[in-house]
CSV table of C-alpha atoms in Angstrom, one decimal:
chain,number,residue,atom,x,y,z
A,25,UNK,CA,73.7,140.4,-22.7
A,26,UNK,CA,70.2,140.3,-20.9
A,27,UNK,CA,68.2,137.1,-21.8
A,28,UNK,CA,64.9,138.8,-20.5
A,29,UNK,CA,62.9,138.7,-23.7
A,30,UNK,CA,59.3,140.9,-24.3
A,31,UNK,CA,56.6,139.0,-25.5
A,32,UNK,CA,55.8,141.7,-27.7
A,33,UNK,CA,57.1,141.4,-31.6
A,34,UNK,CA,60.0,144.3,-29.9
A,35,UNK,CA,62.9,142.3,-28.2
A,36,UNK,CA,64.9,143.1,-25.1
A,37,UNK,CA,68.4,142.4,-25.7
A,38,UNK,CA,71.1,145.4,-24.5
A,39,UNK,CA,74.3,144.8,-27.1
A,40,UNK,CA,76.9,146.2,-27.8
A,41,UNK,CA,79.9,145.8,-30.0
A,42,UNK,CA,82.2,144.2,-28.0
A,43,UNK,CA,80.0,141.4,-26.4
A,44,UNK,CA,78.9,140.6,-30.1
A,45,UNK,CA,82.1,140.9,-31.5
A,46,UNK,CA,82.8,137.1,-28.8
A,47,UNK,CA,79.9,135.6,-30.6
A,48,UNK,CA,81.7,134.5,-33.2
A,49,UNK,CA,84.6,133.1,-31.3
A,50,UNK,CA,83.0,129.4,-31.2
A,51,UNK,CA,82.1,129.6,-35.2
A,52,UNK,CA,83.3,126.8,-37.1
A,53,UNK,CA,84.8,129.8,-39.6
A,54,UNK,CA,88.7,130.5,-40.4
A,55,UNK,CA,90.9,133.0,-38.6
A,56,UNK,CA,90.1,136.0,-41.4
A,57,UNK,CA,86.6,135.3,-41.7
A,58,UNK,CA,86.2,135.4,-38.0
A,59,UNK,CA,87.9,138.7,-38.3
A,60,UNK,CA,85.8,140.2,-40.4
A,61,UNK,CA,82.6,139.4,-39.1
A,62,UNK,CA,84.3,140.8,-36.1
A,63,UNK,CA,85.0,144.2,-37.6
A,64,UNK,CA,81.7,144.9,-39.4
A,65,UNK,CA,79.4,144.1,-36.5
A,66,UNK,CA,79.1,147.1,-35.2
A,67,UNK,CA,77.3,148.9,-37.5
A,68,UNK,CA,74.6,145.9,-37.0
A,69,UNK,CA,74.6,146.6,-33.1
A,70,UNK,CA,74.1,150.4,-33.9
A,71,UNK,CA,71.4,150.0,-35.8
A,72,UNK,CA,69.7,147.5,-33.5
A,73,UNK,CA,70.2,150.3,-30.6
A,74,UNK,CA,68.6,152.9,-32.9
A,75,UNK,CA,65.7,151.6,-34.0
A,76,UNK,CA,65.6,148.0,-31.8
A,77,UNK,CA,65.5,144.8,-32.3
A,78,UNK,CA,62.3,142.6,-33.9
A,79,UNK,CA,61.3,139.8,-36.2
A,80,UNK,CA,62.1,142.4,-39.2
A,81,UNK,CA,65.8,143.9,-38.1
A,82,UNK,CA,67.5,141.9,-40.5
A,83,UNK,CA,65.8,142.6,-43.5
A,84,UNK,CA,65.5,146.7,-42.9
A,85,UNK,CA,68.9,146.5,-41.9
A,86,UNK,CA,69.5,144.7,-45.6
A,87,UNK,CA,67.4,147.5,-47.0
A,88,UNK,CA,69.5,150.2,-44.9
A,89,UNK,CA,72.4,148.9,-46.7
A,90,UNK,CA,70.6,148.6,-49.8
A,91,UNK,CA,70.0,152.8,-49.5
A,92,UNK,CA,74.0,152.9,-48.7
A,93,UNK,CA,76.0,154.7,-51.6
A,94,UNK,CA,79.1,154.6,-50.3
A,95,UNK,CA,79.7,150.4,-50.1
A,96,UNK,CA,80.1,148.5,-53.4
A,97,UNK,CA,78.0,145.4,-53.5
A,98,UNK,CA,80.6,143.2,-52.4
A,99,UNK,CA,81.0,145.4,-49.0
A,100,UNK,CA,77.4,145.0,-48.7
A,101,UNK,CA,77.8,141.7,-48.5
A,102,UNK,CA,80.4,141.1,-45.9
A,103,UNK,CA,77.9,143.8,-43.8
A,104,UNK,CA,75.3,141.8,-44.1
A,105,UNK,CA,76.7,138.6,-43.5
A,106,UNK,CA,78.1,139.2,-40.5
A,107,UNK,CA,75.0,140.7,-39.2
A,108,UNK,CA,73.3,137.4,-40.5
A,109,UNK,CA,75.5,135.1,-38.8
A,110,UNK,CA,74.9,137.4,-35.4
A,111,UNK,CA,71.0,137.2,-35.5
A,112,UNK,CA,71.6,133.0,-36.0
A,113,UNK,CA,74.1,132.8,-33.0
A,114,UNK,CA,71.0,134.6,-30.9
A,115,UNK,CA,68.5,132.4,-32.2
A,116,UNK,CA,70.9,129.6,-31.1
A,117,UNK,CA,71.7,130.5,-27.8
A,118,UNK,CA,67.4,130.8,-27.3
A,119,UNK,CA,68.2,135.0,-26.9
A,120,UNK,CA,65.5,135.3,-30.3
A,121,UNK,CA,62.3,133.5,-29.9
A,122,UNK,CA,62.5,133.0,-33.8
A,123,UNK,CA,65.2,132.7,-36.4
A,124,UNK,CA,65.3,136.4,-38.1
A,125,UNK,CA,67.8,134.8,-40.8
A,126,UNK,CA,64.9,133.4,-42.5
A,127,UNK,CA,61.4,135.3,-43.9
A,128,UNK,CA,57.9,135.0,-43.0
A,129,UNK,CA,57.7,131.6,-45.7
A,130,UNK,CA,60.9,130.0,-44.1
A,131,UNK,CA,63.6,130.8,-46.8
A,132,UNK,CA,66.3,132.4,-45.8
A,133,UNK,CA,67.1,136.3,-46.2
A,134,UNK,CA,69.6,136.9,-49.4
A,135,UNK,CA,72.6,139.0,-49.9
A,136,UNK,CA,73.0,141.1,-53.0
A,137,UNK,CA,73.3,139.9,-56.5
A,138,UNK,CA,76.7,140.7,-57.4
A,139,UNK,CA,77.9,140.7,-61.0
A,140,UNK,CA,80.5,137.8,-61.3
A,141,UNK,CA,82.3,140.3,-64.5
A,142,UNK,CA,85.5,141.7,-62.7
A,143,UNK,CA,85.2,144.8,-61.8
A,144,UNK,CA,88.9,145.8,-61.8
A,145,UNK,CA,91.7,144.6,-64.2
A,146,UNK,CA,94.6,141.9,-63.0
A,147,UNK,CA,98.1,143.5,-64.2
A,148,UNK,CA,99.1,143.6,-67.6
A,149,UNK,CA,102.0,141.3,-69.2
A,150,UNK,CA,104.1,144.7,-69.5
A,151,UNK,CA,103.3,145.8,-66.1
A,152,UNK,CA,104.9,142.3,-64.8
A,153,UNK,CA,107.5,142.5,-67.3
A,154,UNK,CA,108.1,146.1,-65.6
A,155,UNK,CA,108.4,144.5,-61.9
A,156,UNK,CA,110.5,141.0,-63.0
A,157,UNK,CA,113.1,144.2,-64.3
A,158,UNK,CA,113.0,146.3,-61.0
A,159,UNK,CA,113.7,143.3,-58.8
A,160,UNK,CA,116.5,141.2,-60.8
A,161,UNK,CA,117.9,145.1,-60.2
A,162,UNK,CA,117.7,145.0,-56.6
A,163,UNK,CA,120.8,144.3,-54.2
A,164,UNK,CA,120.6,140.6,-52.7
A,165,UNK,CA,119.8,141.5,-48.9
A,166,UNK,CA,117.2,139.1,-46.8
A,167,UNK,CA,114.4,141.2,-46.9
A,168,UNK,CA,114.5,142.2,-50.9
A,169,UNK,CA,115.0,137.9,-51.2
A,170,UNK,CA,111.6,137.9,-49.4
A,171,UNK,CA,109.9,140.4,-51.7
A,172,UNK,CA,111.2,138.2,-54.4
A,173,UNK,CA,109.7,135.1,-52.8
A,174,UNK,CA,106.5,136.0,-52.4
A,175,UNK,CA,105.8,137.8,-55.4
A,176,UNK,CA,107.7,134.4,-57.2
A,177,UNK,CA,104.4,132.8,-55.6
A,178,UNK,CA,101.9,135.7,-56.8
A,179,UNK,CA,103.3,135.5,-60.5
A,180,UNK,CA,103.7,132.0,-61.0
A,181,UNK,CA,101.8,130.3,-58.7
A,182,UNK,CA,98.8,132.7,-59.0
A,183,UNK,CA,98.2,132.4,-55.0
A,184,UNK,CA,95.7,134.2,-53.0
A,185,UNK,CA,97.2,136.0,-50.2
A,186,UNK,CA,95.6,133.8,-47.1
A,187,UNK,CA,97.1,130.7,-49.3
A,188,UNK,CA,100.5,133.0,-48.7
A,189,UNK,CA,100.4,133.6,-45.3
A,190,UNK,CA,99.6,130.1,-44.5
A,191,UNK,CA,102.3,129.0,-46.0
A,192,UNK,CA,105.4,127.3,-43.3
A,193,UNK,CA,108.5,125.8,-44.5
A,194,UNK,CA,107.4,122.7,-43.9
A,195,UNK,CA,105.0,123.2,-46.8
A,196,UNK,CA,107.7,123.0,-49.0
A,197,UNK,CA,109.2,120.1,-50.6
A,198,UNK,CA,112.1,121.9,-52.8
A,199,UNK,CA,113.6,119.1,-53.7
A,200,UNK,CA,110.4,117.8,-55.4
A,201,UNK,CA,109.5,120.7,-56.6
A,202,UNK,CA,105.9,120.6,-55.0
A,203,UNK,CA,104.0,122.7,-51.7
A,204,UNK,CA,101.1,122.0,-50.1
A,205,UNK,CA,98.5,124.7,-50.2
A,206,UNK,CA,95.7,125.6,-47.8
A,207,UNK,CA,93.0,127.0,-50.3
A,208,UNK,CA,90.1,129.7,-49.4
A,209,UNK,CA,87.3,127.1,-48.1
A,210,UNK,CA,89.6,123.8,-47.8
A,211,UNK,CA,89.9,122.4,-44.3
A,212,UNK,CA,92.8,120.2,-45.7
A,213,UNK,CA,96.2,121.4,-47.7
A,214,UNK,CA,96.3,120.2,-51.3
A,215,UNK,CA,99.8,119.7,-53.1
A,216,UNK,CA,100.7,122.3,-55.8
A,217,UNK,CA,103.5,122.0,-58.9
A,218,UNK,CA,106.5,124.9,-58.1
A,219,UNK,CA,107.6,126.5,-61.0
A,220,UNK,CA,111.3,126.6,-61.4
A,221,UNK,CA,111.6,130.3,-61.2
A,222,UNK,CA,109.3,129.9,-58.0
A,223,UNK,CA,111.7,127.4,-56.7
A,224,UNK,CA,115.1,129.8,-57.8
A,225,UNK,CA,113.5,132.4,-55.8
A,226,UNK,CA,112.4,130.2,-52.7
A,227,UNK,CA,116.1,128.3,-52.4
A,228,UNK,CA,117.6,132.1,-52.4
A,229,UNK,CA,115.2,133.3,-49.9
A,230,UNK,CA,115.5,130.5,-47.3
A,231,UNK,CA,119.7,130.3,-47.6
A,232,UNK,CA,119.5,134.3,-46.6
A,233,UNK,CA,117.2,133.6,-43.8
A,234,UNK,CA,117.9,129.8,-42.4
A,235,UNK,CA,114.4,129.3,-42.1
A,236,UNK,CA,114.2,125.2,-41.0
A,237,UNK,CA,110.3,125.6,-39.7
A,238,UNK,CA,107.7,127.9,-38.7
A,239,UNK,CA,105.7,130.3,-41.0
A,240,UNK,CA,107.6,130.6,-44.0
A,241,UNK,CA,107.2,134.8,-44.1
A,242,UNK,CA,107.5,136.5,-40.5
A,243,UNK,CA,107.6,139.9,-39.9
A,244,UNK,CA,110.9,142.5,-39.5
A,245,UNK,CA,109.1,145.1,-37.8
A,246,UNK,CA,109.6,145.4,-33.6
A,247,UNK,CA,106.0,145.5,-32.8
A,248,UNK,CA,105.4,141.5,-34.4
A,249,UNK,CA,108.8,140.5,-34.5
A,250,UNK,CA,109.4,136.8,-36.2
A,251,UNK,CA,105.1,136.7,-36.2
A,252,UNK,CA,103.7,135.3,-39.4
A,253,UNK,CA,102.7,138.2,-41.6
A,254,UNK,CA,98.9,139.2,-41.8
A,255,UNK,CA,97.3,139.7,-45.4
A,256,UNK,CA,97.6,143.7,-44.1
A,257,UNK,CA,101.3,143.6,-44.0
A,258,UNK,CA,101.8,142.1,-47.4
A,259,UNK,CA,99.5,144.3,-49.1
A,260,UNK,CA,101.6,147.5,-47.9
A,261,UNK,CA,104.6,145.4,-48.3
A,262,UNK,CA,103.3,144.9,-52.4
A,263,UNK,CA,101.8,148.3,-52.8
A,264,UNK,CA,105.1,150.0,-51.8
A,265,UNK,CA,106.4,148.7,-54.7
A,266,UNK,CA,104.0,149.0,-56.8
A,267,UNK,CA,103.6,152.4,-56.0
A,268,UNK,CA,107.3,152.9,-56.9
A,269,UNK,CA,106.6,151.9,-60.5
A,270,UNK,CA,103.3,153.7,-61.0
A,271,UNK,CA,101.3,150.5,-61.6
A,272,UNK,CA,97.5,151.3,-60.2
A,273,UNK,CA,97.1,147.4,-58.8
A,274,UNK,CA,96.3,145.4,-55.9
A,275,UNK,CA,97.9,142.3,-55.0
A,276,UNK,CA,94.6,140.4,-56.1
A,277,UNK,CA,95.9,141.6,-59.1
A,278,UNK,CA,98.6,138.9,-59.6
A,279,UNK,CA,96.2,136.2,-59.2
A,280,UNK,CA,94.2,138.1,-62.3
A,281,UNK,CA,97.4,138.3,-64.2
A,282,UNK,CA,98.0,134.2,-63.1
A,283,UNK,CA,95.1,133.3,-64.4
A,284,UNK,CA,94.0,135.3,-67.2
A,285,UNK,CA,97.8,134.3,-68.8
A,286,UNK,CA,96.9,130.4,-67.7
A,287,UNK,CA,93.6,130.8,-69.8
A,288,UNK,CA,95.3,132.4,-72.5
A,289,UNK,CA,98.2,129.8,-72.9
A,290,UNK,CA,95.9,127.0,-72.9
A,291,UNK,CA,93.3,128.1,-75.6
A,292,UNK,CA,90.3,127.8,-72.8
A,293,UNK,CA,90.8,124.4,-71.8
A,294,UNK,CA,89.5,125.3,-68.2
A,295,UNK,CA,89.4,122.2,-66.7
A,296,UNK,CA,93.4,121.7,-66.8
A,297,UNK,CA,93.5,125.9,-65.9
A,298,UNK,CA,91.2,124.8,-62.8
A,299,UNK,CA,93.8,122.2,-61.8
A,300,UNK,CA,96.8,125.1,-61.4
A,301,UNK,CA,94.2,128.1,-60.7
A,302,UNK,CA,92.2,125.8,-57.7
A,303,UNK,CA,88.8,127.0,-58.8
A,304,UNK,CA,86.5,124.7,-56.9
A,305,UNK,CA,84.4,125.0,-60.5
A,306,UNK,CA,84.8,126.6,-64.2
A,307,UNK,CA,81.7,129.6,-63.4
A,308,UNK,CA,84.5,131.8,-62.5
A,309,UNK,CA,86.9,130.4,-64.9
A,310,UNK,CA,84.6,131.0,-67.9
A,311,UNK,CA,84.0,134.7,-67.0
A,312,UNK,CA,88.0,134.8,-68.0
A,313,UNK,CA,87.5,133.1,-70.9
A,314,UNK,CA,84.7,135.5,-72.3
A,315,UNK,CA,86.8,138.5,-71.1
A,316,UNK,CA,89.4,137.5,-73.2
A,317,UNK,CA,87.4,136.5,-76.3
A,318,UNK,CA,85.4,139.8,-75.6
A,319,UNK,CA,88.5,142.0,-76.2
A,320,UNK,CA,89.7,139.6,-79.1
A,321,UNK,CA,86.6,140.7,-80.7
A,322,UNK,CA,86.8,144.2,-80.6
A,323,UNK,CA,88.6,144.6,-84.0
A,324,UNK,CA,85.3,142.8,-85.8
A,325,UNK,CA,83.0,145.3,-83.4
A,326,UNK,CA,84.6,148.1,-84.8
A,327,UNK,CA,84.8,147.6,-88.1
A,328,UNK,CA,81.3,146.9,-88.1
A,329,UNK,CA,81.0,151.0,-88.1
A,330,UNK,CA,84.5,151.8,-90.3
A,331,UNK,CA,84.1,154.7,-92.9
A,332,UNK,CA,81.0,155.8,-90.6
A,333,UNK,CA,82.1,159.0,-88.9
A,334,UNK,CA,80.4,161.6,-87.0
């Protein structure tokens, strides 16, 4: 990377991918998030070579993404933020004369409003019902005892996949029925209440495998043998199945299907839903809650209009 900067408002810095791709290796950020700033640099860099670099990249790169029809908001906004935390590491480092992160009054350059409605549906209580029947009909080998495991954890733990993959058996207190959790954003693990079926399929899981320490769930395949699994591997390992019983859902589904059932059973009392869900606060909470009193309404919305046909 040449430091020689131009005193002009143009600036003289020769990047490429993989040089900026090591600028985020001394970020105080997790493993994924360091990943994906990783992976969506580029297009930041190849913009910067195309139409170079000054004090108003960042923001026409936010409008070039702005003018971008094939990203939904929310891949705008990993884009973006990656490219953000780039241009701040340059400042840093004295490569930028000034901090392009921030406008002309000092405030710093937004991402896009996002609408905090979900966009896609959590699986239904039939759908679930569906998959609990497919796997109490599966043969007892290691590998289907894992399937069962983690998606024991999905269902009735409602956790996210990186909360998953973090998991090792030491994590797990069985006997107390309790596991201590790494949430998205925590720097510390937080202890979580097992649900006995999550327990039944944990006890069967780690008899088939003899796992004493270590990640809890390791990879089969040659390439990563006995290597914890990545939040890739257990999406294709989730979708296979899903797949085989034509349900059209993600594994972010089951944390839906957790928490719109939690909301449900407890007639919106959010704060004790927060306390199994680990919401850091209710704002996402509540847009579950009006979801579900939206769709409890519709009978009243449509007989608003009976009798009145077109």
């Amino acid at each position: 990377m040449n430091k020689q900067l131009v005193t002009t408002t143009k600036y003289d810095l020769q990047l490429n991918p993989k040089e900026a791709s090591k600028a985020f290796d001394l970020l105080p950020v997790n493993d994924t998030t360091r990943a994906d700033y990783k992976a969506r640099i580029g297009l930041y860099i190849d913009f910067i070579n195309e139409h170079g670099l000054n004090r108003n990249t960042l923001l026409e790169y936010r409008r070039y993404l702005d003018n971008r029809t094939d990203y939904g908001i929310s891949t705008k906004n990993k884009y973006f933020t990656s490219a953000k935390r780039y241009s701040g590491v340059l400042h840093t480092a004295g490569l930028l004369p000034v901090d392009i992160t921030k406008d002309i009054s000092g405030k710093d350059l937004k991402g896009f409003k996002q609408d905090k409605k979900h966009k896609k549906d959590g699986l239904t209580k039939a759908e679930v019902e569906r998959l609990t029947t497919h796997l109490l009909a599966l043969e007892p080998t290691p590998n289907n005892k894992r399937l069962k495991a983690m998606l024991a954890l999905f269902i009735y733990q409602g956790l996210r996949q990186i909360e998953l993959i973090r998991l090792d058996v030491t994590d797990l207190d069985i006997k107390n029925a309790k596991a201590l959790i790494k949430g998205k954003g925590r720097d510390d693990k937080e202890p979580i209440a097992l649900h006995p079926y999550t327990i039944t399929a944990l006890n069967d899981y780690l008899q088939a495998t003899n796992k004493k320490s270590g990640a809890l769930f390791t990879s089969n395949s040659n390439n990563s043998l006995n290597a914890r699994l990545t939040t890739r591997a257990i999406r294709k390992l989730i979708k296979q199945v899903l797949d085989q019983l034509d349900i059209h859902n993600s594994v972010h589904g089951f944390r839906h299907y957790f928490t719109t059932t939690m909301v449900k059973h407890y007639k919106g009392d959010l704060l004790t839903v927060a306390h199994y869900t680990r919401h850091k606060n209710l704002e996402m909470l509540q847009v579950y809650n009006d979801a579900i009193n939206a769709e409890a309404d519709l009978p009243r919305y449509y007989k608003a209009f009976e009798g009145l046909t077109i």
